[in-house]
PDB file of C-alpha atoms in Angstrom:
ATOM      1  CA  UNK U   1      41.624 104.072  48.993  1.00 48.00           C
ATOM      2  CA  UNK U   2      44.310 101.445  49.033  1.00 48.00           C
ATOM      3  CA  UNK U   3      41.499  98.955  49.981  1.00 51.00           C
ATOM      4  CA  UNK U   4      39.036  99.686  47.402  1.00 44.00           C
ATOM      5  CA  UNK U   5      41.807  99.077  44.482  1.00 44.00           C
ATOM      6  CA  UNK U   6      42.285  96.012  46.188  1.00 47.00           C
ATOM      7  CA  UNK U   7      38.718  94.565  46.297  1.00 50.00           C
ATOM      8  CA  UNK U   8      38.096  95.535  42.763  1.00 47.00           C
ATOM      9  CA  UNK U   9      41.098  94.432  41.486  1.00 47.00           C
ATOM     10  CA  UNK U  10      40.178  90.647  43.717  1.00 47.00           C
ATOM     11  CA  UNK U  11      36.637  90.771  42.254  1.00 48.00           C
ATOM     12  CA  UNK U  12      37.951  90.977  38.738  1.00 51.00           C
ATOM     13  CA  UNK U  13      40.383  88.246  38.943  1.00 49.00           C
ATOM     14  CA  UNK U  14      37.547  86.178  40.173  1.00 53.00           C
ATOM     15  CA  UNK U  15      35.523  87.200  37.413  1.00 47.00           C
ATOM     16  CA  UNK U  16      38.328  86.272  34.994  1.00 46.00           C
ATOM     17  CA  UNK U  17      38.769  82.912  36.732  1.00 52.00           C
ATOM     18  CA  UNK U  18      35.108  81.901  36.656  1.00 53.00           C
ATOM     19  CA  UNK U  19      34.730  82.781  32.923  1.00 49.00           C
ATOM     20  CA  UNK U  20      38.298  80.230  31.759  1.00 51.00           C
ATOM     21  CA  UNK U  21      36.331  77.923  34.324  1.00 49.00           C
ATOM     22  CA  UNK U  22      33.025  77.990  31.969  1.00 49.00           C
ATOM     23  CA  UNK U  23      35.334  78.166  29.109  1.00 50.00           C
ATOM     24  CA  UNK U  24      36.644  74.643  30.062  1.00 55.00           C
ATOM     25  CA  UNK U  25      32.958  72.497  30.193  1.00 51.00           C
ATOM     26  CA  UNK U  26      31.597  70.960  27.446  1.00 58.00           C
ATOM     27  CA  UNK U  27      28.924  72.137  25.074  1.00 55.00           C
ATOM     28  CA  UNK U  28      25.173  69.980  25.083  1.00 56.00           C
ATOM     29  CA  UNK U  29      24.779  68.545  22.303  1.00 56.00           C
ATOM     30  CA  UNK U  30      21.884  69.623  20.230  1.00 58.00           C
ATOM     31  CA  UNK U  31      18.469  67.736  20.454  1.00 54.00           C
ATOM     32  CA  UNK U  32      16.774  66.111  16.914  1.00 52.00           C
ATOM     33  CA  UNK U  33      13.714  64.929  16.909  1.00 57.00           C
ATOM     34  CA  UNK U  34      13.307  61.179  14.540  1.00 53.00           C
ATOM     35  CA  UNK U  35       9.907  59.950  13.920  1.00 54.00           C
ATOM     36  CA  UNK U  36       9.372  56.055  14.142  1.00 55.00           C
ATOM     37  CA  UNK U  37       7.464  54.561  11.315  1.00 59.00           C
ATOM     38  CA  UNK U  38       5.156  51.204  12.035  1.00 67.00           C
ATOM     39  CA  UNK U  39       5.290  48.605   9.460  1.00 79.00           C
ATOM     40  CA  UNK U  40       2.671  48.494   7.429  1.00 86.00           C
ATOM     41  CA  UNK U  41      -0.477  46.826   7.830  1.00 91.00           C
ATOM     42  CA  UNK U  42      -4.073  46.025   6.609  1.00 95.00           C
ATOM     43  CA  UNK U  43      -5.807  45.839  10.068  1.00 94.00           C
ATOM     44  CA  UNK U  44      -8.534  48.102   9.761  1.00 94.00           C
ATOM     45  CA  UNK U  45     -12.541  48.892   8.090  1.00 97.00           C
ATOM     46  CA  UNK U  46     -12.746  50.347   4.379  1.00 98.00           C
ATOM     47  CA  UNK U  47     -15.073  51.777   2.129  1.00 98.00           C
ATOM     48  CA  UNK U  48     -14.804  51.874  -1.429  1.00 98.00           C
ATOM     49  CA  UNK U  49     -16.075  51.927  -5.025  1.00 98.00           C
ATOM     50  CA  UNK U  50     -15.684  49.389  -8.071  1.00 98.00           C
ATOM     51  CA  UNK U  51     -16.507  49.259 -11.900  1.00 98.00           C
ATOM     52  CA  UNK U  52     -16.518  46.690 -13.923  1.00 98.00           C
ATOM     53  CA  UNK U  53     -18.307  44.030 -16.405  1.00 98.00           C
ATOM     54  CA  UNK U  54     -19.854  41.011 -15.528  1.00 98.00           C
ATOM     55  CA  UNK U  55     -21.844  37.752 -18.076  1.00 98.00           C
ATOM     56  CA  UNK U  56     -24.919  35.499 -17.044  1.00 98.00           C
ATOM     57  CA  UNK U  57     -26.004  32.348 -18.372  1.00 98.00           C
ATOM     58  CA  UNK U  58     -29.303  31.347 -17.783  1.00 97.00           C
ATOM     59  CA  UNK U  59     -31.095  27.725 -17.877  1.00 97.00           C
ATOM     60  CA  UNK U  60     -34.823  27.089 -17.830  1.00 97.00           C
ATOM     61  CA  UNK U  61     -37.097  24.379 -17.255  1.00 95.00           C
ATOM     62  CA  UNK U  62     -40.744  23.265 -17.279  1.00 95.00           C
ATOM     63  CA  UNK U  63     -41.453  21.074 -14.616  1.00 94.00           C
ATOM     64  CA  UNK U  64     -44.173  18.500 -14.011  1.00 92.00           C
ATOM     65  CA  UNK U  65     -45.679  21.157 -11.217  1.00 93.00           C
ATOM     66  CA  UNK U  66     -49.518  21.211 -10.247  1.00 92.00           C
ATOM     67  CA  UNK U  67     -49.739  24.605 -11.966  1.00 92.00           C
ATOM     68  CA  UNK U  68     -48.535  23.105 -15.212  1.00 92.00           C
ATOM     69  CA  UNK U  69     -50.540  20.639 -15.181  1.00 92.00           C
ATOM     70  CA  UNK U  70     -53.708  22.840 -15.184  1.00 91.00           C
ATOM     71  CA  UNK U  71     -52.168  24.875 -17.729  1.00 89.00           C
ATOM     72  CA  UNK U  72     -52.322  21.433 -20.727  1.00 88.00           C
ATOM     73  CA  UNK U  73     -48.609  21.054 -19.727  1.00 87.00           C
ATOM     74  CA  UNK U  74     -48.151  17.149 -20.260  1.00 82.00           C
ATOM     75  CA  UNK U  75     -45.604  17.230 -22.056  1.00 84.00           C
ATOM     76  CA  UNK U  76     -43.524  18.579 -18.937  1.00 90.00           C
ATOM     77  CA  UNK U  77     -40.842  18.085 -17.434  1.00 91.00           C
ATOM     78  CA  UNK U  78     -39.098  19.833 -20.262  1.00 93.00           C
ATOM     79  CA  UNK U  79     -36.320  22.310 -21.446  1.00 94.00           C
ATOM     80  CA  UNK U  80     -37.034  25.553 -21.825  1.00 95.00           C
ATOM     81  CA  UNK U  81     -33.910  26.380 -23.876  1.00 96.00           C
ATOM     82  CA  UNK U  82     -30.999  29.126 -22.437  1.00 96.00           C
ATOM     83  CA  UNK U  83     -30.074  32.388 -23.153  1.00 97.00           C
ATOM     84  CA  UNK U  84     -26.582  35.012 -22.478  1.00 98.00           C
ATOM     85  CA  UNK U  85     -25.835  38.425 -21.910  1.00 97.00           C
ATOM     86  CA  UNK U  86     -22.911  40.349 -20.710  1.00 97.00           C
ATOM     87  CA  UNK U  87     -23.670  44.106 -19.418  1.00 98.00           C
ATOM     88  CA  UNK U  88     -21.571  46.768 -17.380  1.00 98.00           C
ATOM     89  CA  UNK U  89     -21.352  47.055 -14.069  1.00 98.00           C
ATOM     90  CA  UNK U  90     -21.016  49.652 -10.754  1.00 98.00           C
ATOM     91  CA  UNK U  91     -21.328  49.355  -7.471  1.00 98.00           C
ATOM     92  CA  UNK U  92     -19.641  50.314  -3.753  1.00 98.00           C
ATOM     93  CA  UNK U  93     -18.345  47.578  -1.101  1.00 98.00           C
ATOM     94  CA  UNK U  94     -17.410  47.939   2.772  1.00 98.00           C
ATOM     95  CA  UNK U  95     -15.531  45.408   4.817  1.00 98.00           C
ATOM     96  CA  UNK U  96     -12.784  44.962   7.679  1.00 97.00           C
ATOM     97  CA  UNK U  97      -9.238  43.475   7.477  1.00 96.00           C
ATOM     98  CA  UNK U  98      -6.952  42.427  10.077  1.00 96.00           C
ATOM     99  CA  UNK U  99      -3.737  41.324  10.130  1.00 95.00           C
ATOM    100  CA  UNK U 100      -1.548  38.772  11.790  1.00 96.00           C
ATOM    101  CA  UNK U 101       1.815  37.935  10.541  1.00 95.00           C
ATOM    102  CA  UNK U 102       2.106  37.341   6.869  1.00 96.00           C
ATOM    103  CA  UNK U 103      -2.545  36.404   7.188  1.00 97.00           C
ATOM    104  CA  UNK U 104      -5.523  38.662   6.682  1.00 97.00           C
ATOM    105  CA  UNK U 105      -8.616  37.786   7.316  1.00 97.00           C
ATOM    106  CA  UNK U 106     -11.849  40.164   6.745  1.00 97.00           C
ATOM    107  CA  UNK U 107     -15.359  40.326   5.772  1.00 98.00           C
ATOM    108  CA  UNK U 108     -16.814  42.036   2.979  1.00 98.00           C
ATOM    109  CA  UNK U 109     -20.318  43.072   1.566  1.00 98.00           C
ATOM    110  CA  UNK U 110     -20.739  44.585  -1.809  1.00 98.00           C
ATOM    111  CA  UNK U 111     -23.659  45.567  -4.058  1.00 98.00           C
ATOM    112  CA  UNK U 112     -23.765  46.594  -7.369  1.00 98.00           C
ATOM    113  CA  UNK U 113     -26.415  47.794 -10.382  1.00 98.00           C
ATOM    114  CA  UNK U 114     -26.044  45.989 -13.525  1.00 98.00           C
ATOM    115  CA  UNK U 115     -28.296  45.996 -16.832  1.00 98.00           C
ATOM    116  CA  UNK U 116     -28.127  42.100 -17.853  1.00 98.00           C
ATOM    117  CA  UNK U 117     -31.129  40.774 -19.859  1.00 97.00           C
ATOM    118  CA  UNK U 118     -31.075  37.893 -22.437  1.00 97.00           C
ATOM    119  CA  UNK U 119     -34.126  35.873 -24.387  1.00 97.00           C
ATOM    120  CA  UNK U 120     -35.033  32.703 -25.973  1.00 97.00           C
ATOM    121  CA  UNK U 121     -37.535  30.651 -27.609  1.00 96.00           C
ATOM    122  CA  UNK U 122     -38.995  27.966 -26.237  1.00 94.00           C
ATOM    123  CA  UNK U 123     -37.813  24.443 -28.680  1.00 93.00           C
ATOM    124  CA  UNK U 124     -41.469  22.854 -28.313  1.00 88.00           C
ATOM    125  CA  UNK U 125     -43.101  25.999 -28.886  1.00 89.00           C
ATOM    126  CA  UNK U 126     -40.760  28.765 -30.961  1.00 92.00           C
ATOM    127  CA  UNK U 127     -44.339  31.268 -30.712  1.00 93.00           C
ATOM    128  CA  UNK U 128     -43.347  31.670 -26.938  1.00 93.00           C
ATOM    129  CA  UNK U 129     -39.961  33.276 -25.564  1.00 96.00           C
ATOM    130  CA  UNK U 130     -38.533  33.079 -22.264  1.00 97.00           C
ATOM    131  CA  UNK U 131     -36.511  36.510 -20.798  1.00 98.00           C
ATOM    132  CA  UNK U 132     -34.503  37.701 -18.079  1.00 98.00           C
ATOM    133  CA  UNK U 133     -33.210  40.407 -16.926  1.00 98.00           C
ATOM    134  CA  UNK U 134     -31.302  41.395 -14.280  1.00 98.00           C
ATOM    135  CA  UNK U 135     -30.689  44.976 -11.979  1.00 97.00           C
ATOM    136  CA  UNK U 136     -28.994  44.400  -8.974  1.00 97.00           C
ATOM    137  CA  UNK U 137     -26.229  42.099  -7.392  1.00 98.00           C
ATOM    138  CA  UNK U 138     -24.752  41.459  -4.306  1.00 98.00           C
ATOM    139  CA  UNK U 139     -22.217  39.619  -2.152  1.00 98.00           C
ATOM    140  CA  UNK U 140     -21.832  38.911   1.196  1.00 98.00           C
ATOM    141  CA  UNK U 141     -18.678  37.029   1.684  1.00 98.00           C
ATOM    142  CA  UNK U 142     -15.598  36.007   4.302  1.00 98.00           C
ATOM    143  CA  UNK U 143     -11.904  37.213   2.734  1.00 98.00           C
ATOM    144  CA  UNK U 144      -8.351  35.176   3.739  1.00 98.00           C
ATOM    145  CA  UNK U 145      -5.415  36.560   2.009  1.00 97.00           C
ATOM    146  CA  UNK U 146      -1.787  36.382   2.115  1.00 98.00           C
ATOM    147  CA  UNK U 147      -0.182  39.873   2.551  1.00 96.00           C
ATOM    148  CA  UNK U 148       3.483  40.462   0.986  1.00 95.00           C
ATOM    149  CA  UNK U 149       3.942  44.337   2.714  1.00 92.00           C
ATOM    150  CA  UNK U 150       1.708  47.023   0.267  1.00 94.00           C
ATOM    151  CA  UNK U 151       0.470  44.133  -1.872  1.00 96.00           C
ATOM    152  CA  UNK U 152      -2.498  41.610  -0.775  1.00 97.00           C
ATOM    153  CA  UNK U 153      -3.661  38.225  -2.510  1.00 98.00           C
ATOM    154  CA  UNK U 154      -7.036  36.805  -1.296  1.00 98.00           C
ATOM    155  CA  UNK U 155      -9.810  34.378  -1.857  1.00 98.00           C
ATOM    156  CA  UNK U 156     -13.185  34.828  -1.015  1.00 98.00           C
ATOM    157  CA  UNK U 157     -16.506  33.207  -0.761  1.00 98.00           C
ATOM    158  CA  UNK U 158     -20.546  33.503   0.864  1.00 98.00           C
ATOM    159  CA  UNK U 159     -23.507  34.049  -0.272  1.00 98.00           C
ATOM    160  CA  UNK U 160     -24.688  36.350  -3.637  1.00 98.00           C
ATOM    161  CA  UNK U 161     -28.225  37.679  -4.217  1.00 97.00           C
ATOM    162  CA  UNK U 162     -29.700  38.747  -7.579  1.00 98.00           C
ATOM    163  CA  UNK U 163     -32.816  40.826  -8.210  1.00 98.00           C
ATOM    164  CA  UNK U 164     -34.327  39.400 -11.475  1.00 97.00           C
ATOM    165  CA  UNK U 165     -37.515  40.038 -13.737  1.00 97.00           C
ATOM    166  CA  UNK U 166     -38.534  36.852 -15.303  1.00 97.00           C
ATOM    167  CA  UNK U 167     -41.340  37.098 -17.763  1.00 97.00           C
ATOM    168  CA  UNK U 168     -42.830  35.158 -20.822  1.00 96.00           C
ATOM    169  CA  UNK U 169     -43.668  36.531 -24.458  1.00 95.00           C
ATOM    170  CA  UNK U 170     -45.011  36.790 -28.016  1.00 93.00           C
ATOM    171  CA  UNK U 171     -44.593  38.172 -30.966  1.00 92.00           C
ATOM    172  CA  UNK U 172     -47.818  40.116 -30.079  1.00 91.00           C
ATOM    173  CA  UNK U 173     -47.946  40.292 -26.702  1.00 92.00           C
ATOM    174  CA  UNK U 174     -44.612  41.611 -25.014  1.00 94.00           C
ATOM    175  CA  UNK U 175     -45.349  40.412 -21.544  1.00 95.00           C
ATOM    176  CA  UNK U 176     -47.285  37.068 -21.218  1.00 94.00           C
ATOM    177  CA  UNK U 177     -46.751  35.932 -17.661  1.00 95.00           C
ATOM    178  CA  UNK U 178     -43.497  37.077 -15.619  1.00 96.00           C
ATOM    179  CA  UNK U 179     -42.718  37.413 -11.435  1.00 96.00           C
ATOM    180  CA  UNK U 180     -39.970  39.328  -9.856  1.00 97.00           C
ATOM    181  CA  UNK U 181     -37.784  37.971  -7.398  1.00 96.00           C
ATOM    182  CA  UNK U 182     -34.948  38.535  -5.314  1.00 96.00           C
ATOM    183  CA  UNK U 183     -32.658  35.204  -5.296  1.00 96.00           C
ATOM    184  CA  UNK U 184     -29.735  33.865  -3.155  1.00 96.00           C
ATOM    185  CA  UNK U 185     -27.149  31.777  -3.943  1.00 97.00           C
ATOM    186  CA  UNK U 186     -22.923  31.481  -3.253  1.00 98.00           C
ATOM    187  CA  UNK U 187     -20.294  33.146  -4.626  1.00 98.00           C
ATOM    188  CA  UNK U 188     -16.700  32.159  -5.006  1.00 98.00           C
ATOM    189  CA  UNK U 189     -13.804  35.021  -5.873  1.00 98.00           C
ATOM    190  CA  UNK U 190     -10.054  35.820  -6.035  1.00 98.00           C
ATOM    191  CA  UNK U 191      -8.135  39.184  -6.099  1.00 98.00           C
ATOM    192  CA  UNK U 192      -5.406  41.440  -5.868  1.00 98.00           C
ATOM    193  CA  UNK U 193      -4.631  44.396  -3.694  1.00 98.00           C
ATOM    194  CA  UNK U 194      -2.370  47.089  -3.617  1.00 97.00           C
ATOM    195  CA  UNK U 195      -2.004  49.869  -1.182  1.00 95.00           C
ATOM    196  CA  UNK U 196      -0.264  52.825  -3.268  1.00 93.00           C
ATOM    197  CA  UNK U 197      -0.394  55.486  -0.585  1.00 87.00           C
ATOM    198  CA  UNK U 198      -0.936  55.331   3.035  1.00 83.00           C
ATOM    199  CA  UNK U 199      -4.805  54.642   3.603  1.00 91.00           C
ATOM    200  CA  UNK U 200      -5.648  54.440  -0.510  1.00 95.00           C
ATOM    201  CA  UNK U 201      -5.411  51.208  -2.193  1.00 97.00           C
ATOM    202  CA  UNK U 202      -6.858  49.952  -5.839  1.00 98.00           C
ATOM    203  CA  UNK U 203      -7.627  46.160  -6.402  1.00 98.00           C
ATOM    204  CA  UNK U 204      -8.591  43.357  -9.399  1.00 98.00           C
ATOM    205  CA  UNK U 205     -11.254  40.999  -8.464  1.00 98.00           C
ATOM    206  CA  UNK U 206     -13.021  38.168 -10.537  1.00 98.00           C
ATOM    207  CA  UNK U 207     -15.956  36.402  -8.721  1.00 98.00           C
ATOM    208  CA  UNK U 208     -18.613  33.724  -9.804  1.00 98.00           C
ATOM    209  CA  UNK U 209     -21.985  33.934  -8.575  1.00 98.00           C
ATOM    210  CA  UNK U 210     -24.188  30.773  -8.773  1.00 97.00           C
ATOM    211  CA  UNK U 211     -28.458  30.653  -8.495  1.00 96.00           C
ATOM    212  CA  UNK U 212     -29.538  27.100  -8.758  1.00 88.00           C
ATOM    213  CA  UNK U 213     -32.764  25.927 -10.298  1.00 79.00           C
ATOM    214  CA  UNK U 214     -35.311  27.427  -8.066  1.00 85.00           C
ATOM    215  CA  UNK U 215     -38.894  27.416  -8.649  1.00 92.00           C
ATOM    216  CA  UNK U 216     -40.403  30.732  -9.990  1.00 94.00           C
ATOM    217  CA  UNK U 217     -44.710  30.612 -10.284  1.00 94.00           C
ATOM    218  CA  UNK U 218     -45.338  33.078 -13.282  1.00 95.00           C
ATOM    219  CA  UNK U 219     -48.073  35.459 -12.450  1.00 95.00           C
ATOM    220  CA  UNK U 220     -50.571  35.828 -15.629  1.00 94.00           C
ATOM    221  CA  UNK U 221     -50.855  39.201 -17.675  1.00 93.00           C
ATOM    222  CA  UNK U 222     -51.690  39.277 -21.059  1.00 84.00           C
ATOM    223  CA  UNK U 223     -54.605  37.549 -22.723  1.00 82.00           C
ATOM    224  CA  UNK U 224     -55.457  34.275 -22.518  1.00 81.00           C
ATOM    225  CA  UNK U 225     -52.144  33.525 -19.880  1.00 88.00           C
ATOM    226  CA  UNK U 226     -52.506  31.373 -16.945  1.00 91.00           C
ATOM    227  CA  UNK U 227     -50.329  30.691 -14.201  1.00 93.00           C
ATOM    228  CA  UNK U 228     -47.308  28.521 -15.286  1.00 94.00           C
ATOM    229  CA  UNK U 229     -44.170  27.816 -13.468  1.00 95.00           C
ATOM    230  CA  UNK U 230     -40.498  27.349 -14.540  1.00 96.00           C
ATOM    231  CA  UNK U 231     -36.835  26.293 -12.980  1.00 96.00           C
ATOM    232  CA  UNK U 232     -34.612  28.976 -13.131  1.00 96.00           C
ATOM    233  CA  UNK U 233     -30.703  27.905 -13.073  1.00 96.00           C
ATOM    234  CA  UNK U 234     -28.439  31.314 -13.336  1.00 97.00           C
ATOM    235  CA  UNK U 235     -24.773  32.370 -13.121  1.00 98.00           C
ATOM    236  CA  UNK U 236     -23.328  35.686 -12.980  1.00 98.00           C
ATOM    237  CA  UNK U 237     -19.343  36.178 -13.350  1.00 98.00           C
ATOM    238  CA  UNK U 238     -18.264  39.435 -12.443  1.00 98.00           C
ATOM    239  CA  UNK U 239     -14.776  41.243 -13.185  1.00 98.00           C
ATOM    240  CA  UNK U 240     -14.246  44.406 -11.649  1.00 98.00           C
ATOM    241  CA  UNK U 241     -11.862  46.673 -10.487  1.00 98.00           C
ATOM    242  CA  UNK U 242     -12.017  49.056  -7.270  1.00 98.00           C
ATOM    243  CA  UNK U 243     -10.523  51.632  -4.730  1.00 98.00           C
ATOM    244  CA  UNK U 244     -10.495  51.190  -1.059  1.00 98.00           C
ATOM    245  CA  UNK U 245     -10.189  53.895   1.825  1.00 97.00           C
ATOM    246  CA  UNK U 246      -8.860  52.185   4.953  1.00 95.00           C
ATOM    247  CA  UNK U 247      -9.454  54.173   8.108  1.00 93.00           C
ATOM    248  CA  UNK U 248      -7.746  54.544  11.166  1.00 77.00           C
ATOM    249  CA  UNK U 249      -3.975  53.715   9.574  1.00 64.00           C
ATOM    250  CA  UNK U 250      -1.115  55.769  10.456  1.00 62.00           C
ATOM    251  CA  UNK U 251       2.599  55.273   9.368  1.00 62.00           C
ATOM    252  CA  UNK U 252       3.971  57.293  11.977  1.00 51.00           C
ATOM    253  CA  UNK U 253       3.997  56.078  15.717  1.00 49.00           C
ATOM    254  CA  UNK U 254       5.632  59.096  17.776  1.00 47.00           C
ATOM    255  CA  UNK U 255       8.075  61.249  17.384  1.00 50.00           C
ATOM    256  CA  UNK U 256      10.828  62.141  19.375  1.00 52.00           C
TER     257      UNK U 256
END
């Protein structure tokens, strides 16, 4: 019996000793998890949409062509006279950015539907107006920007096309002669872009669009027309303003 007290009383006093032994080490501390955060940057494709108003100016001439000619045209090469006309504007544009440093270089391609016309009467012959009107824009142009964090500043240039209707008229007979045609030309711009959250950015953009005088032949339609052909100079200046999506951008690079 004497022995049993004894091993139970040894057990507890090593139960006792282990326990001020545990007592003694210190306490782990507790484990936070931090998320890193990449800078920002513009790297990346985007898709967006842009509204806006735009202004052409057109310019048009009566050369000394073969067609002319046969039309009783000796009095060309002539001026045709100029017309205006400012119209809204809407449209969507996709493109690619990336980023090195402070630089951002991209591509972009935009189109856009427009309702532009404008007339005139010709000075040698007030009985006969010249019109044009235009439905459809586009750019296809090169972007280099400098980036200052959220906010981007850019220039950009390439080529522009216009789809035009061209067409000649009287007081009597609303379509004389006219052709449709789908021009190219260049384009020059500048802009401003701010990202305002994460992927979304909006931006301000003026561009000028420039058609030089190419040769439209006039198909004839109402009575008495005949083939006749005219230099068309046109500019378009557009000013817009738009909302990106960039994809693939993510603030947050792991967490630990």
């Amino acid at each position: 019996m004497k022995r049993l007290f004894a091993s139970i009383a040894l057990a507890g006093a090593s139960l006792l000793h282990g326990a001020a032994l545990a007592a003694d080490l210190p306490v782990a501390a507790p484990v936070y998890k931090v998320a890193t955060y990449a800078p920002f940057s513009w790297t990346g494709f985007y898709i967006g949409i842009h509204a806006g108003g735009d202004f052409f100016s057109n310019d048009w001439y009566a050369p000394s062509s073969a067609n002319n000619v046969a039309a009783s045209c000796f009095s060309c090469p002539t001026s045709a006279g100029g017309h205006n006309g400012s119209s809204w504007l809407a449209g969507g544009q996709v493109g690619f950015n990336y980023q090195i440093a402070w630089f951002v270089g991209g591509v972009e391609a935009q189109i856009s539907a427009t309702n532009l016309h404008g007339s005139n009467a010709i000075p040698s012959d007030p009985f006969i107006a010249v019109n044009t009107k235009t439905d459809d824009i586009g750019i296809i142009a090169a972007r280099a920007g400098i980036a200052f964090d959220h906010s981007l500043f850019y220039l950009k240039g390439g080529a522009a096309w216009a789809h035009n209707k061209f067409w000649t008229s009287t007081p009597v007979d609303p379509v004389l002669s006219s052709t449709t045609v789908t021009r190219w030309g260049w384009m020059i711009g500048v802009g401003v872009e701010w990202a305002f959250f994460e992927n979304w950015s909006v931006k301000f953009e003026y561009d000028h669009m420039e058609f030089r005088g190419n040769r439209e032949s006039f198909a004839p339609v109402g009575f008495d027309a005949v083939p006749f052909d005219f230099d068309v100079r046109q500019s378009i200046d557009l000013v817009k303003v738009g909302v990106n999506y960039r994809f693939g951008y993510s603030p947050v690079v792991a967490k630990y």
